[in-house]
XYZ file of N, CA and C in Angstrom:
654
model
N 33.901 27.049 13.312
C 32.729 27.882 13.026
C 31.493 26.994 12.921
N 30.417 27.359 13.602
C 29.203 26.559 13.597
C 28.225 27.053 12.544
N 27.361 26.132 12.109
C 26.323 26.448 11.139
C 25.006 26.711 11.859
N 24.017 27.202 11.098
C 22.699 27.502 11.646
C 21.670 26.593 10.991
N 20.901 25.885 11.808
C 19.857 24.986 11.322
C 18.502 25.674 11.358
N 17.726 25.479 10.279
C 16.353 25.977 10.231
C 15.457 24.842 9.762
N 14.369 24.597 10.496
C 13.404 23.554 10.162
C 12.032 24.189 9.984
N 11.317 23.787 8.939
C 9.991 24.345 8.690
C 9.118 23.304 8.019
N 7.820 23.334 8.335
C 6.853 22.485 7.637
C 6.226 23.315 6.536
N 6.444 22.892 5.296
C 5.928 23.602 4.122
C 5.253 22.594 3.211
N 3.941 22.756 3.031
C 3.222 21.839 2.169
C 3.280 20.396 2.623
N 3.130 20.179 3.934
C 3.185 18.849 4.546
C 4.521 18.154 4.300
N 5.571 18.937 4.228
C 6.929 18.407 4.156
C 7.804 19.175 5.143
N 8.711 18.477 5.797
C 9.676 19.142 6.665
C 10.860 19.555 5.808
N 11.098 20.846 5.750
C 12.178 21.396 4.927
C 13.337 21.775 5.834
N 14.514 21.246 5.513
C 15.722 21.477 6.299
C 16.609 22.472 5.545
N 16.989 23.519 6.259
C 17.926 24.497 5.690
C 19.127 24.615 6.623
N 20.290 24.640 6.033
C 21.534 24.813 6.782
C 22.236 26.047 6.250
N 22.404 27.037 7.115
C 22.963 28.335 6.716
C 22.202 28.908 5.524
N 20.881 28.739 5.534
C 20.031 29.276 4.477
C 19.908 28.390 3.254
N 20.715 27.350 3.132
C 20.668 26.463 1.972
C 19.606 25.381 2.184
N 18.695 25.263 1.230
C 17.652 24.245 1.285
C 18.256 22.912 0.867
N 18.524 22.045 1.843
C 19.131 20.746 1.535
C 18.068 19.675 1.303
N 16.811 19.974 1.609
C 15.739 18.995 1.405
C 15.315 18.925 -0.059
N 15.267 20.085 -0.731
C 14.749 20.105 -2.100
C 15.846 20.191 -3.154
N 17.081 19.979 -2.733
C 18.172 19.932 -3.700
C 18.055 18.668 -4.550
N 18.577 18.719 -5.760
C 18.597 17.551 -6.663
C 17.197 17.002 -6.921
N 16.212 17.900 -6.973
C 14.821 17.526 -7.277
C 14.205 16.603 -6.222
N 14.733 16.620 -5.013
C 14.135 15.874 -3.918
C 13.097 16.732 -3.209
N 12.608 16.266 -2.105
C 11.665 17.027 -1.282
C 11.909 16.634 0.168
N 11.341 17.386 1.088
C 11.484 17.058 2.493
C 10.612 15.870 2.876
N 10.895 15.225 3.990
C 10.080 14.098 4.447
C 8.738 14.558 4.995
N 7.782 13.657 4.981
C 6.506 13.890 5.639
C 6.779 14.105 7.124
N 6.122 15.087 7.758
C 6.333 15.293 9.199
C 6.136 14.026 10.017
N 5.210 13.175 9.568
C 4.940 11.942 10.303
C 6.192 11.084 10.417
N 7.046 11.096 9.394
C 8.222 10.227 9.373
C 9.330 10.696 10.316
N 9.348 11.976 10.649
C 10.461 12.487 11.453
C 10.051 13.142 12.768
N 8.752 13.364 12.968
C 8.295 14.027 14.192
C 7.381 13.162 15.055
N 6.903 12.034 14.522
C 5.973 11.158 15.239
C 6.483 9.724 15.153
N 6.465 8.958 16.238
C 6.036 9.351 17.592
C 7.110 10.076 18.392
N 8.333 10.182 17.819
C 9.390 10.939 18.487
C 9.991 11.913 17.486
N 10.535 12.989 17.989
C 11.240 13.965 17.162
C 12.634 13.421 16.865
N 12.836 12.977 15.629
C 14.086 12.310 15.281
C 15.256 13.279 15.129
N 15.007 14.588 15.212
C 16.095 15.554 15.139
C 16.758 15.790 16.493
N 16.168 15.280 17.556
C 16.740 15.463 18.893
C 18.124 14.817 18.934
N 19.101 15.561 19.433
C 20.485 15.085 19.485
C 20.802 14.495 20.848
N 21.437 13.335 20.839
C 21.875 12.679 22.066
C 23.352 12.318 21.943
N 23.915 11.812 23.026
C 25.320 11.395 22.988
C 25.527 10.176 22.097
N 24.474 9.388 21.914
C 24.536 8.243 21.013
C 24.030 8.653 19.634
N 24.685 8.216 18.569
C 24.260 8.609 17.214
C 22.841 8.144 16.909
N 22.068 9.025 16.281
C 20.741 8.693 15.780
C 20.666 9.144 14.326
N 19.572 8.828 13.655
C 19.432 9.205 12.248
C 18.087 9.853 12.004
N 18.023 10.674 10.964
C 16.771 11.287 10.528
C 16.847 11.511 9.023
N 15.740 11.290 8.344
C 15.647 11.587 6.915
C 15.474 13.083 6.736
N 16.274 13.678 5.866
C 16.155 15.117 5.625
C 15.741 15.439 4.195
N 15.721 14.438 3.316
C 15.258 14.623 1.942
C 14.883 13.261 1.387
N 13.964 13.258 0.410
C 13.529 11.994 -0.171
C 12.883 12.248 -1.522
N 12.550 11.168 -2.202
C 11.851 11.246 -3.482
C 10.505 11.935 -3.280
N 10.176 12.953 -4.081
C 8.909 13.663 -3.880
C 7.683 12.821 -4.171
N 7.826 11.761 -4.962
C 6.686 10.919 -5.286
C 6.570 9.686 -4.418
N 7.684 8.987 -4.232
C 7.651 7.697 -3.536
C 8.033 7.792 -2.072
N 8.703 8.851 -1.666
C 9.139 8.972 -0.288
C 10.474 8.295 -0.039
N 10.819 8.051 1.226
C 12.140 7.512 1.586
C 12.428 6.125 1.034
N 11.392 5.346 0.683
C 11.643 4.004 0.171
C 12.322 4.023 -1.191
N 12.235 5.143 -1.897
C 12.840 5.262 -3.222
C 14.207 5.933 -3.125
N 14.223 7.172 -2.688
C 15.462 7.934 -2.497
C 15.413 8.563 -1.117
N 16.474 8.421 -0.357
C 16.509 9.024 0.975
C 17.872 9.639 1.231
N 17.868 10.886 1.694
C 19.066 11.530 2.212
C 18.921 11.504 3.725
N 19.845 10.861 4.382
C 19.739 10.634 5.816
C 20.917 11.271 6.528
N 20.639 11.864 7.665
C 21.725 12.453 8.452
C 21.949 11.665 9.733
N 23.198 11.554 10.110
C 23.567 10.987 11.406
C 23.764 12.151 12.370
N 23.118 12.060 13.506
C 23.090 13.168 14.465
C 23.767 12.720 15.748
N 24.671 13.558 16.257
C 25.330 13.212 17.513
C 25.718 14.481 18.266
N 25.417 14.471 19.562
C 25.812 15.578 20.421
C 27.263 15.393 20.838
N 28.044 16.462 20.713
C 29.459 16.430 21.100
C 29.746 17.640 21.978
N 29.484 17.488 23.280
C 29.698 18.601 24.203
C 28.742 19.738 23.915
N 29.283 20.906 23.577
C 28.473 22.093 23.317
C 28.054 22.208 21.860
N 28.294 21.179 21.072
C 27.922 21.214 19.657
C 27.127 19.956 19.283
N 26.488 20.022 18.139
C 25.804 18.877 17.544
C 26.357 18.695 16.138
N 26.754 17.474 15.825
C 27.354 17.186 14.508
C 26.361 16.422 13.632
N 26.253 16.886 12.398
C 25.496 16.181 11.362
C 26.463 15.676 10.296
N 26.236 14.439 9.843
C 26.893 13.902 8.657
C 25.787 13.293 7.802
N 25.647 13.760 6.566
C 24.521 13.278 5.784
C 24.918 12.920 4.356
N 24.110 12.016 3.789
C 24.320 11.578 2.423
C 23.244 10.586 2.021
N 23.283 10.121 0.802
C 22.308 9.149 0.313
C 22.507 7.812 1.016
N 21.404 7.176 1.373
C 21.501 5.930 2.124
C 21.977 4.766 1.257
N 21.843 4.866 -0.068
C 22.237 3.760 -0.929
C 23.548 4.025 -1.670
N 24.291 5.004 -1.218
C 25.578 5.334 -1.828
C 26.652 5.241 -0.756
N 27.863 4.869 -1.143
C 28.961 4.766 -0.184
C 29.035 6.014 0.686
N 29.041 5.782 2.008
C 29.013 6.901 2.949
C 30.221 7.814 2.781
N 31.359 7.269 2.458
C 32.564 8.075 2.336
C 32.548 8.940 1.078
N 31.847 8.483 0.045
C 31.825 9.235 -1.209
C 30.804 10.364 -1.152
N 29.633 10.067 -0.650
C 28.522 11.018 -0.678
C 28.212 11.482 0.742
N 29.050 12.374 1.259
C 28.879 12.790 2.643
C 29.178 14.273 2.793
N 28.343 14.938 3.592
C 28.596 16.325 3.978
C 28.495 16.405 5.490
N 29.126 17.417 6.063
C 29.172 17.565 7.514
C 28.822 18.991 7.901
N 28.105 19.121 8.999
C 27.837 20.439 9.581
C 27.883 20.311 11.090
N 28.321 21.371 11.751
C 28.391 21.408 13.210
C 27.575 22.607 13.687
N 26.688 22.363 14.654
C 25.789 23.395 15.158
C 26.058 23.671 16.630
N 25.839 24.915 17.043
C 25.841 25.227 18.468
C 24.696 24.472 19.121
N 24.975 23.713 20.172
C 23.983 22.819 20.757
C 22.770 23.567 21.301
N 22.977 24.709 21.943
C 21.854 25.446 22.522
C 20.909 25.947 21.432
N 21.471 26.526 20.371
C 20.643 27.011 19.263
C 19.965 25.849 18.547
N 20.691 24.753 18.394
C 20.137 23.566 17.743
C 18.959 23.028 18.542
N 19.136 22.857 19.843
C 18.070 22.319 20.687
C 16.823 23.197 20.635
N 17.006 24.500 20.598
C 15.867 25.417 20.559
C 15.090 25.258 19.259
N 15.799 25.114 18.149
C 15.127 24.952 16.859
C 14.395 23.619 16.767
N 15.013 22.572 17.264
C 14.384 21.247 17.242
C 13.150 21.225 18.144
N 13.232 21.857 19.304
C 12.070 21.929 20.194
C 10.946 22.732 19.551
N 11.297 23.796 18.844
C 10.283 24.635 18.202
C 9.510 23.848 17.147
N 10.218 23.116 16.268
C 9.517 22.365 15.220
C 8.725 21.210 15.829
N 9.223 20.654 16.929
C 8.491 19.579 17.580
C 7.177 20.032 18.182
N 7.113 21.312 18.561
C 5.900 21.860 19.165
C 4.939 22.444 18.138
N 5.357 22.469 16.859
C 4.523 23.015 15.783
C 3.619 21.912 15.242
N 2.337 21.995 15.559
C 1.385 20.990 15.096
C 0.425 21.553 14.048
N 0.823 22.644 13.401
C -0.056 23.299 12.427
C -0.333 22.425 11.211
N 0.494 21.422 10.974
C 0.337 20.545 9.815
C -0.665 19.420 10.049
N -1.143 19.281 11.257
C -1.963 18.125 11.600
C -3.416 18.277 11.174
N -3.945 17.244 10.547
C -5.385 17.075 10.393
C -5.903 16.426 11.681
N -7.211 16.267 11.789
C -7.764 15.580 12.963
C -7.210 14.162 13.053
N -7.098 13.491 11.909
C -6.572 12.121 11.889
C -5.133 12.082 12.373
N -4.313 13.003 11.877
C -2.901 13.006 12.256
C -2.719 13.438 13.708
N -3.551 14.343 14.158
C -3.455 14.745 15.560
C -3.783 13.567 16.475
N -4.853 12.879 16.161
C -5.207 11.707 16.955
C -4.084 10.681 16.911
N -3.504 10.480 15.720
C -2.420 9.515 15.593
C -1.223 9.868 16.437
N -0.853 11.142 16.426
C 0.302 11.563 17.240
C 0.023 11.367 18.718
N -1.159 11.756 19.156
C -1.489 11.628 20.573
C -1.567 10.164 20.988
N -2.003 9.306 20.085
C -2.091 7.883 20.407
C -0.706 7.266 20.527
N 0.173 7.549 19.591
C 1.436 6.823 19.499
C 2.548 7.358 20.398
N 2.487 8.613 20.784
C 3.571 9.189 21.575
C 3.636 8.530 22.955
N 4.785 7.904 23.243
C 5.017 7.230 24.540
C 3.967 6.168 24.830
N 3.490 5.489 23.805
C 2.479 4.454 23.986
C 3.112 3.179 24.533
N 2.536 2.650 25.596
C 3.017 1.405 26.185
C 2.444 0.228 25.402
N 3.335 -0.640 24.903
C 2.932 -1.783 24.101
C 3.623 -3.042 24.621
N 3.157 -4.213 24.215
C 3.846 -5.443 24.630
C 5.315 -5.417 24.203
N 6.197 -6.072 24.955
C 7.625 -6.094 24.605
C 7.849 -6.556 23.168
N 8.681 -5.812 22.440
C 9.001 -6.176 21.068
C 8.053 -5.647 20.024
N 6.957 -5.019 20.456
C 5.966 -4.486 19.525
C 6.148 -2.974 19.409
N 6.191 -2.471 18.177
C 6.346 -1.042 17.949
C 5.199 -0.496 17.114
N 4.945 0.805 17.246
C 3.875 1.461 16.500
C 4.415 1.986 15.178
N 3.627 1.855 14.124
C 4.024 2.323 12.801
C 3.256 3.571 12.402
N 1.935 3.479 12.364
C 1.134 4.633 11.958
C -0.307 4.427 12.385
N -1.108 5.482 12.195
C -2.539 5.450 12.459
C -3.227 6.015 11.224
N -4.288 5.358 10.768
C -5.016 5.859 9.602
C -6.518 5.722 9.839
N -7.264 6.635 9.221
C -8.713 6.550 9.286
C -9.191 5.480 8.317
N -10.136 4.674 8.753
C -10.688 3.615 7.910
C -12.126 3.980 7.577
N -13.065 3.155 7.981
C -14.470 3.472 7.772
C -14.881 4.619 8.698
N -16.072 5.136 8.453
C -16.571 6.239 9.282
C -16.560 5.836 10.753
N -15.938 6.710 11.555
C -15.902 6.451 12.987
C -14.922 5.401 13.422
N -13.926 5.094 12.557
C -12.980 4.043 12.912
C -11.560 4.438 12.508
N -10.634 4.186 13.409
C -9.215 4.305 13.120
C -8.590 2.916 13.145
N -7.511 2.767 12.389
C -6.742 1.537 12.439
C -5.331 1.885 12.902
N -4.902 1.264 13.985
C -3.556 1.466 14.515
C -2.689 0.315 14.016
N -1.639 0.659 13.276
C -0.753 -0.335 12.675
C 0.445 -0.539 13.615
N 0.591 -1.773 14.096
C 1.691 -2.147 14.974
C 2.511 -3.237 14.294
N 3.755 -3.399 14.721
C 4.609 -4.447 14.169
C 5.467 -5.082 15.259
N 5.562 -6.388 15.195
C 6.603 -7.108 15.905
C 7.672 -7.382 14.858
N 8.804 -6.728 14.963
C 9.785 -6.641 13.884
C 10.084 -7.997 13.262
N 9.944 -8.044 11.918
C 10.252 -9.239 11.127
C 9.427 -10.454 11.522
N 8.333 -10.235 12.251
C 7.523 -11.373 12.695
C 6.042 -11.180 12.368
N 5.431 -10.120 12.908
C 3.999 -9.905 12.705
C 3.697 -8.443 12.359
N 2.662 -8.267 11.555
C 1.998 -6.985 11.391
C 0.635 -7.106 12.061
N 0.276 -6.098 12.833
C -0.944 -6.145 13.638
C -1.741 -4.872 13.376
N -3.023 -5.020 13.092
C -3.883 -3.885 12.785
C -5.049 -3.879 13.772
N -5.046 -2.874 14.645
C -6.053 -2.780 15.694
C -7.101 -1.738 15.303
N -8.342 -2.152 15.208
C -9.438 -1.243 14.865
C -10.007 -0.634 16.140
N -10.139 0.694 16.123
C -10.612 1.412 17.312
C -11.607 2.492 16.884
N -12.604 2.770 17.704
C -13.551 3.842 17.371
C -12.946 5.218 17.636
N -13.422 6.209 16.884
C -12.991 7.576 17.153
C -14.012 8.551 16.590
N -13.936 9.782 17.085
C -14.780 10.872 16.610
C -13.883 11.950 16.025
N -13.928 12.182 14.709
C -13.058 13.187 14.090
C -13.202 14.578 14.701
N -14.379 14.866 15.229
C -14.597 16.195 15.824
C -13.959 16.305 17.209
N -13.546 15.180 17.777
C -12.971 15.175 19.125
C -11.703 14.316 19.126
N -10.675 14.729 18.377
C -9.480 13.883 18.269
C -8.754 13.669 19.590
N -8.716 14.675 20.453
C -7.995 14.528 21.717
C -8.681 13.514 22.630
N -10.005 13.635 22.757
C -10.738 12.708 23.610
C -10.691 11.294 23.042
N -10.814 11.184 21.726
C -10.742 9.866 21.094
C -9.380 9.233 21.303
N -8.327 10.032 21.161
C -6.973 9.509 21.345
C -6.779 8.989 22.763
N -7.302 9.694 23.748
C -7.165 9.263 25.138
C -7.853 7.916 25.351
N -9.010 7.733 24.745
C -9.722 6.470 24.890
C -8.967 5.328 24.205
N -8.393 5.619 23.025
C -7.637 4.594 22.303
C -6.389 4.205 23.088
N -5.696 5.191 23.648
C -4.500 4.911 24.445
C -4.842 4.019 25.635
N -5.966 4.296 26.272
C -6.371 3.485 27.418
C -6.639 2.048 26.991
N -7.248 1.888 25.816
C -7.517 0.540 25.305
C -6.220 -0.190 24.997
N -5.296 0.470 24.283
C -4.050 -0.177 23.876
C -3.109 -0.421 25.051
N -3.265 0.345 26.118
C -2.438 0.122 27.304
C -2.923 -1.071 28.108
N -4.125 -1.533 27.802
C -4.676 -2.686 28.510
C -4.237 -3.991 27.868
N -4.788 -5.104 28.328
C -4.391 -6.417 27.819
C -4.650 -6.546 26.316
N -3.654 -6.984 25.532
C -3.860 -7.159 24.082
C -4.988 -8.129 23.755
N -5.292 -9.029 24.676
C -6.368 -9.988 24.442
C -7.709 -9.301 24.215
N -7.822 -8.061 24.671
C -9.083 -7.336 24.531
C -9.146 -6.512 23.245
N -8.051 -6.464 22.497
C -8.048 -5.689 21.267
C -8.886 -6.390 20.200
N -9.507 -5.584 19.332
C -10.123 -6.110 18.119
C -9.079 -5.929 17.022
N -8.401 -7.014 16.675
C -7.220 -6.890 15.820
C -7.197 -7.934 14.715
N -6.499 -7.578 13.637
C -6.160 -8.508 12.574
C -4.646 -8.648 12.544
N -4.153 -9.829 12.220
C -2.706 -10.035 12.232
C -2.251 -10.731 10.959
N -1.000 -10.461 10.619
C -0.363 -11.080 9.453
C 1.036 -11.505 9.850
N 1.386 -12.751 9.569
C 2.725 -13.249 9.861
C 3.651 -12.948 8.699
N 4.707 -12.197 8.972
C 5.684 -11.866 7.933
C 6.365 -13.132 7.423
N 6.534 -14.108 8.286
C 7.241 -15.338 7.926
C 6.291 -16.453 7.495
N 5.009 -16.135 7.387
C 4.061 -17.132 6.917
C 3.583 -18.107 7.964
N 3.798 -17.810 9.224
C 3.360 -18.718 10.292
C 1.840 -18.772 10.363
N 1.321 -19.939 10.710
C -0.115 -20.104 10.905
C -0.536 -19.730 12.325
N 0.428 -19.525 13.202
C 0.144 -19.252 14.611
C 0.105 -17.749 14.866
N -0.872 -17.286 15.613
C -0.950 -15.858 15.946
C 0.102 -15.484 16.981
N 0.286 -14.195 17.237
C 1.182 -13.785 18.321
C 0.743 -14.401 19.650
N 1.671 -14.630 20.530
C 1.369 -15.299 21.800
C 0.418 -14.474 22.657
N 0.368 -13.160 22.435
C -0.475 -12.289 23.243
C -1.833 -12.042 22.583
N -2.132 -12.720 21.486
C -3.397 -12.516 20.781
C -4.578 -13.001 21.618
N -5.714 -12.355 21.399
C -6.926 -12.734 22.114
C -7.951 -13.379 21.193
N -9.108 -13.682 21.729
C -10.142 -14.381 20.982
C -10.739 -13.558 19.848
N -10.633 -12.210 19.925
C -11.200 -11.371 18.867
C -10.178 -11.039 17.779
N -9.027 -11.685 17.822
C -8.015 -11.484 16.790
C -8.308 -12.421 15.623
N -8.140 -11.921 14.402
C -8.340 -12.744 13.219
C -7.143 -12.592 12.287
N -6.878 -13.637 11.534
C -5.744 -13.629 10.607
C -6.156 -12.967 9.299
N -5.318 -12.072 8.796
C -5.557 -11.447 7.506
C -5.295 -12.472 6.395
N -6.221 -12.586 5.459
C -6.056 -13.505 4.342
C -5.623 -12.707 3.114
N -4.302 -12.657 2.888
C -3.765 -11.902 1.738
C -3.404 -12.882 0.637
């Protein structure tokens, strides 16, 4: 017998319900921020290879404090979820649900297309980061508004560098601004106006850094 998945954005949180049961807000938790599970990719999408998505977390601190994470895997005509606390033995704290794949895919596609939760800043961030071409080994983390007319794109070279690229934008025109930022970031990194921080304390910038890159003094 298969279960029914329902996903909804409520109060800037993604709320997961399985057969009508709210599993996101159980045990005084809350759902994850949409940014954590829908941008730059929809983490609920099921593939033949196992993936993970946060379905509940600490309402104050987010996933860094308490996280309920599900493992998602497509199995023929069904999708299997196994979920539990990330800091507790998987065998002890685990629940399982199996969904009809067609119904599951439709629900995941529906929530992925729902952008009603986006502010201008978040809309620009999603448009910038989705399928963004970056140097090998560099991944996108988030986008935030800084000073008036400026966004900061946070990138990371895992366990090596944090990179903060400052880009202009117009809050009244998030789509056009995002297109311009994407064009800039798709070009040579040497042309970026960026600040960098070495996670390992290195004095040397990334090999792809340009003349307008400066080291963050923390």
